[in-house]
Short mmCIF file of C-alpha atoms in Angstrom, two decimals:
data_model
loop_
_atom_site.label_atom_id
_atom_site.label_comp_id
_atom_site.label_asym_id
_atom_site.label_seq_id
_atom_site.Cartn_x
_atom_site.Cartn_y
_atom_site.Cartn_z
CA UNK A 981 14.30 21.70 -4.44
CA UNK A 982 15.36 18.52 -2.05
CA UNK A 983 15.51 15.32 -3.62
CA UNK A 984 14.21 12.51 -0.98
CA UNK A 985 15.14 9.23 -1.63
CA UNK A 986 11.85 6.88 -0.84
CA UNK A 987 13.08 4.12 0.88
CA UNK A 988 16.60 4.59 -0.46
CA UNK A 989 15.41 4.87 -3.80
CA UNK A 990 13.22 1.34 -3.86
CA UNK A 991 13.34 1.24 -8.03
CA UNK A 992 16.91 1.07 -7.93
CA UNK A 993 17.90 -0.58 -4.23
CA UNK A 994 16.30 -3.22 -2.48
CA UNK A 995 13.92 -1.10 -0.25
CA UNK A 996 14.61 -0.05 2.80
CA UNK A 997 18.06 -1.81 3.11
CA UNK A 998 21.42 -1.18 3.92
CA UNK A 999 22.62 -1.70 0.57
CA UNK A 1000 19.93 1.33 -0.63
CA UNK A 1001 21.10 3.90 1.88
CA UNK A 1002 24.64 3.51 1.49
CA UNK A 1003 24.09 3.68 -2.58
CA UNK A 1004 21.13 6.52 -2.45
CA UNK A 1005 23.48 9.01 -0.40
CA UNK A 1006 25.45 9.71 -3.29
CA UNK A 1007 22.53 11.71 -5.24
CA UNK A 1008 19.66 11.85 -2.38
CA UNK A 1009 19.63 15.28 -0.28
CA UNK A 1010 17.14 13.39 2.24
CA UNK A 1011 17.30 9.17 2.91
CA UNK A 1012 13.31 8.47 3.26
CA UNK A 1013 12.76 5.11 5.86
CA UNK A 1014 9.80 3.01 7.12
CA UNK A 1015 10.41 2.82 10.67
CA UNK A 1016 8.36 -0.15 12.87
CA UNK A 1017 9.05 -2.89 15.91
CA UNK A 1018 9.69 -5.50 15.41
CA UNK A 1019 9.55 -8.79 17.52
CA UNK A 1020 12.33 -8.67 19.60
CA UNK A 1021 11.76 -4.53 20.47
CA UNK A 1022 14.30 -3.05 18.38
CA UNK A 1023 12.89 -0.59 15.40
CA UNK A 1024 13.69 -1.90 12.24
CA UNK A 1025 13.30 -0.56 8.42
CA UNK A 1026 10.67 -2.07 6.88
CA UNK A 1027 7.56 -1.15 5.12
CA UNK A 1028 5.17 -4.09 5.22
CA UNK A 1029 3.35 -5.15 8.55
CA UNK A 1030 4.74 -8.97 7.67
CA UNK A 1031 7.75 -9.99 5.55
CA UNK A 1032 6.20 -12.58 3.10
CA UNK A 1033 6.23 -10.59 0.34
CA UNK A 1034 9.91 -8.53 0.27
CA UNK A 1035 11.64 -11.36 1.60
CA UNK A 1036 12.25 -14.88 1.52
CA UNK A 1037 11.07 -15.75 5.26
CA UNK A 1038 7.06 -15.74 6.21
CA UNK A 1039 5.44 -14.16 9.21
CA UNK A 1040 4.67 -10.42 10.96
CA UNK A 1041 7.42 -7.80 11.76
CA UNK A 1042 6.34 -7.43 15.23
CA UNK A 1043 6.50 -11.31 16.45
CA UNK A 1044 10.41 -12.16 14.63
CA UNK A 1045 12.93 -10.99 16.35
CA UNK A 1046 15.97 -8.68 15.17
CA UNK A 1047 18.51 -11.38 14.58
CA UNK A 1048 15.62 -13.62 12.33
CA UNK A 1049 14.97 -10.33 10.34
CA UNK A 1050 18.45 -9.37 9.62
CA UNK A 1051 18.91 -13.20 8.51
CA UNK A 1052 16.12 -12.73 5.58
CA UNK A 1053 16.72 -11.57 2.19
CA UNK A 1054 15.24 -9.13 1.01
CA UNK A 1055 14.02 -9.06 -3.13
CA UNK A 1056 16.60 -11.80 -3.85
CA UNK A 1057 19.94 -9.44 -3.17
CA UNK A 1058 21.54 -11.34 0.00
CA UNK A 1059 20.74 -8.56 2.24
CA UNK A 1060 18.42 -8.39 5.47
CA UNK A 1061 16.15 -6.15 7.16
CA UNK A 1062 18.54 -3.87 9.14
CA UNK A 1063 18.20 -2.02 12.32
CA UNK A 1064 16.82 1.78 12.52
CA UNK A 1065 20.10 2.68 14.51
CA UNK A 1066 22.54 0.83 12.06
CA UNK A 1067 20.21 2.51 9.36
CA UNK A 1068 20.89 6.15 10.85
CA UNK A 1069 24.33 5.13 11.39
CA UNK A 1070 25.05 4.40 7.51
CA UNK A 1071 23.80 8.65 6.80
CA UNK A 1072 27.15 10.75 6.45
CA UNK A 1073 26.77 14.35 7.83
CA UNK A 1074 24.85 16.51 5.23
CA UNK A 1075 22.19 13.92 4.20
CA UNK A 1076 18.82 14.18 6.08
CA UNK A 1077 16.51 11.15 6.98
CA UNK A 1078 12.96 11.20 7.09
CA UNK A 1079 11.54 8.40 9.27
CA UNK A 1080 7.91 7.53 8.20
CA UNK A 1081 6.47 6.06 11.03
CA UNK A 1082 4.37 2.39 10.08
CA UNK A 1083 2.78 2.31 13.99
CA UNK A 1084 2.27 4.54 16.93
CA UNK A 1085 4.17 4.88 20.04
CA UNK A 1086 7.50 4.56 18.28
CA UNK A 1087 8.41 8.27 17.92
CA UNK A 1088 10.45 9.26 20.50
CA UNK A 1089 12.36 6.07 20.26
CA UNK A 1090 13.02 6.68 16.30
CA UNK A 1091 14.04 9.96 16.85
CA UNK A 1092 16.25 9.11 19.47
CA UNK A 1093 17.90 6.13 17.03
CA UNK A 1094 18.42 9.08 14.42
CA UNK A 1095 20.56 10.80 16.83
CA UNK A 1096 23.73 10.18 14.70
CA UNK A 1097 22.55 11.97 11.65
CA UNK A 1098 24.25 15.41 10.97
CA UNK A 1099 21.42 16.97 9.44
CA UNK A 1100 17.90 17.34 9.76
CA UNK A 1101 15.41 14.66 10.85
CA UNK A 1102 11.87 14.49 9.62
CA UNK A 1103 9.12 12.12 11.15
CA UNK A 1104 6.26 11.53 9.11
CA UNK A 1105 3.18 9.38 8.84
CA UNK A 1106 -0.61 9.38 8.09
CA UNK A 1107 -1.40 8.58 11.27
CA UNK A 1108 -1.51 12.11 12.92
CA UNK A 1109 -1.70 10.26 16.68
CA UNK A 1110 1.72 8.84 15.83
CA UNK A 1111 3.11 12.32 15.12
CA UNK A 1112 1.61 13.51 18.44
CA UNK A 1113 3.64 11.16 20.79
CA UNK A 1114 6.67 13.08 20.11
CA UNK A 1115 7.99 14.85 22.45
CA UNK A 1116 11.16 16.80 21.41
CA UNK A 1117 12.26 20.70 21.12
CA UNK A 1118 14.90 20.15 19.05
CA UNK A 1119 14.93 22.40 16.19
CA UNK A 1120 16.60 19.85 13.65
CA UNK A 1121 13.57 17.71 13.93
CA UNK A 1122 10.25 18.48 11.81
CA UNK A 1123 6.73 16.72 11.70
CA UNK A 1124 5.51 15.90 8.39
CA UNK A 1125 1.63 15.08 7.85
CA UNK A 1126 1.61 12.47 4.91
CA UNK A 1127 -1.91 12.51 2.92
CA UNK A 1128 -2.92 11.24 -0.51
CA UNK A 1129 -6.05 12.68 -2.01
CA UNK A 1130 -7.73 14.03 0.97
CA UNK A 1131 -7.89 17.55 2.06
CA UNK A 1132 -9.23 20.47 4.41
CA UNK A 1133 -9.71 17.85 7.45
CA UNK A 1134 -5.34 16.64 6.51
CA UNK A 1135 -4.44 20.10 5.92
CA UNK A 1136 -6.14 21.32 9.23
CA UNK A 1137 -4.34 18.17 11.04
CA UNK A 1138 -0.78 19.43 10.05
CA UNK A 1139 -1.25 22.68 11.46
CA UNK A 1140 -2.95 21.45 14.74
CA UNK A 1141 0.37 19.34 14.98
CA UNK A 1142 2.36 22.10 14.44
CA UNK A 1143 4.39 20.07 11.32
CA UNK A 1144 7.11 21.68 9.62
CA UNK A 1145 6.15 20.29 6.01
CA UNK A 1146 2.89 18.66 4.46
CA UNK A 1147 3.91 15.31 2.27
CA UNK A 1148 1.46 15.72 -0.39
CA UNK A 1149 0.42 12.84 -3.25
CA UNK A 1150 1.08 14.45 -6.49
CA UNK A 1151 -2.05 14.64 -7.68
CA UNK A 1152 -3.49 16.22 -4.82
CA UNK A 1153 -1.25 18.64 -6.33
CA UNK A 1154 -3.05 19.19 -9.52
CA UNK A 1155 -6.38 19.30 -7.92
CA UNK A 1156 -5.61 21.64 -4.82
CA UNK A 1157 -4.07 24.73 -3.70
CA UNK A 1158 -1.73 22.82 -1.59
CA UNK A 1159 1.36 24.83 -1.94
CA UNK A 1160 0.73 28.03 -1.88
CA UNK A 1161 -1.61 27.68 1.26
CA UNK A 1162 1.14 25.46 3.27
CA UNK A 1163 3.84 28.18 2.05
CA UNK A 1164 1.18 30.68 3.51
CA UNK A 1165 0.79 28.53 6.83
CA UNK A 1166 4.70 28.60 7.07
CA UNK A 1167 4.90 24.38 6.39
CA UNK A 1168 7.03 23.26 3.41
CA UNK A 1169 5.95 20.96 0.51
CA UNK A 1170 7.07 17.74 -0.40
CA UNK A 1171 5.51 15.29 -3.30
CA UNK A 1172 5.68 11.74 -3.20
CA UNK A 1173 5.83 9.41 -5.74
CA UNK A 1174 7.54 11.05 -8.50
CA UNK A 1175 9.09 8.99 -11.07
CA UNK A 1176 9.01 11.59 -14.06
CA UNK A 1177 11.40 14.29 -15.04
CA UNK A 1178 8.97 16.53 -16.89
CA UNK A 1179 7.03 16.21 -13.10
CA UNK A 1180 9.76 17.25 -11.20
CA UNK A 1181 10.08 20.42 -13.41
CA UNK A 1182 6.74 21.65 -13.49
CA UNK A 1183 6.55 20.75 -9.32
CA UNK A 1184 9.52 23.26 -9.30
CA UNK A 1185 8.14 25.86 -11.10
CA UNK A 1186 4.90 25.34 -8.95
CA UNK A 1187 7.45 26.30 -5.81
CA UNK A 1188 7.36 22.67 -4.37
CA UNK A 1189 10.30 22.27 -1.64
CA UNK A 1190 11.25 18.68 -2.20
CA UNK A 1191 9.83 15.55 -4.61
CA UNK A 1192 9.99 11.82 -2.86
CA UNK A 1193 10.86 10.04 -5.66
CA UNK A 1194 11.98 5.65 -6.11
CA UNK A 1195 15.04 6.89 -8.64
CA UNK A 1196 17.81 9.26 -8.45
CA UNK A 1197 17.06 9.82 -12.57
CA UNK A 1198 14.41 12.21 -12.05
CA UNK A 1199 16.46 15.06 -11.62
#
């Protein structure tokens, strides 16, 4: 079973950040990034839709350019939103990324950024139209259909769009045959947010391929 670090481990790292990834590769199999434009048309890592509350600056993603993000700090740790590319470039060959996508029509362009990793590349989102806008036949890149407590309709969705894993709440988990019917479809299983060891164990005795988790100490 993977471990996936959620935004480079976010309950350790400042989220998202340079700082994370280059700390989270140590113990994280997969490096787990919210991709969106920003501004000045570069794609950037960073969840929110506007920086007022992870950093000290005010205003939306998509109207500051790169060099104002980069210039914020992020959670108090002197560090700034960073660049998808310089993001993909900090990932030594082994560790995956996953690239959760925050908007549509940024795809292709993410995947293409990720070009540098040495390992597999995974592009998931909740927005299945975002997924769709890819355009690739390259084997080391996988579709992942994220969904929370929702169901049939999400499941149906991830096999339409042809996705290589379903990323699953865990409590949809609990309440569903999730697993064993994605194992059956031929998608792979991974759980986000998992911040409990006893979790991880019973999600691996459940046959779960991979747990998102904020921490490293859940293994």
């Amino acid at each position: 079973m993977r471990l996936i670090a959620h935004r480079g481990f976010a309950d350790r790292y400042p989220a998202n950040t340079l700082v994370a990834i280059e700390n989270a590769v140590a113990d994280a199999d997969v490096i787990e990034l919210d991709v969106r434009r920003c501004g000045s048309g570069e794609l950037v890592v960073f969840h929110d839709e506007v920086v007022d509350r992870a950093t000290d600056g005010s205003g939306r993603v998509d109207e500051l350019p790169l060099s104002r993000l980069e210039a914020l700090d992020v959670h108090d740790t002197n560090t700034g939103i960073v660049s998808l590319t310089e993001a993909a470039d900090a990932i030594p060959n082994g560790t995956g990324i996953n690239l959760e996508l925050k908007e549509r029509g940024i795809a292709n362009e993410a995947v293409a950024a990720a070009s540098t990793v040495d390992n597999e590349v995974i592009v998931s989102s909740f927005d299945g139209e975002a997924l769709d806008q890819l355009d690739t036949d390259d084997p080391t890149v996988e579709l992942a259909y994220l969904f929370g407590l929702n169901t049939d309709e999400d499941f149906e969705n991830a096999l339409a769009l042809d996705c290589g894993y379903i990323h699953v709440h865990w409590s949809h988990w609990l309440l569903t045959d999730a697993i064993e019917r994605a194992h059956d479809a031929g998608m792979g299983v991974n759980v986000w947010t998992i911040d409990s060891p006893i979790a991880v164990g019973l999600l691996e005795r459940a046959g779960v391929d991979g747990v998102i988790a904020d921490s490293p100490d859940v293994l």
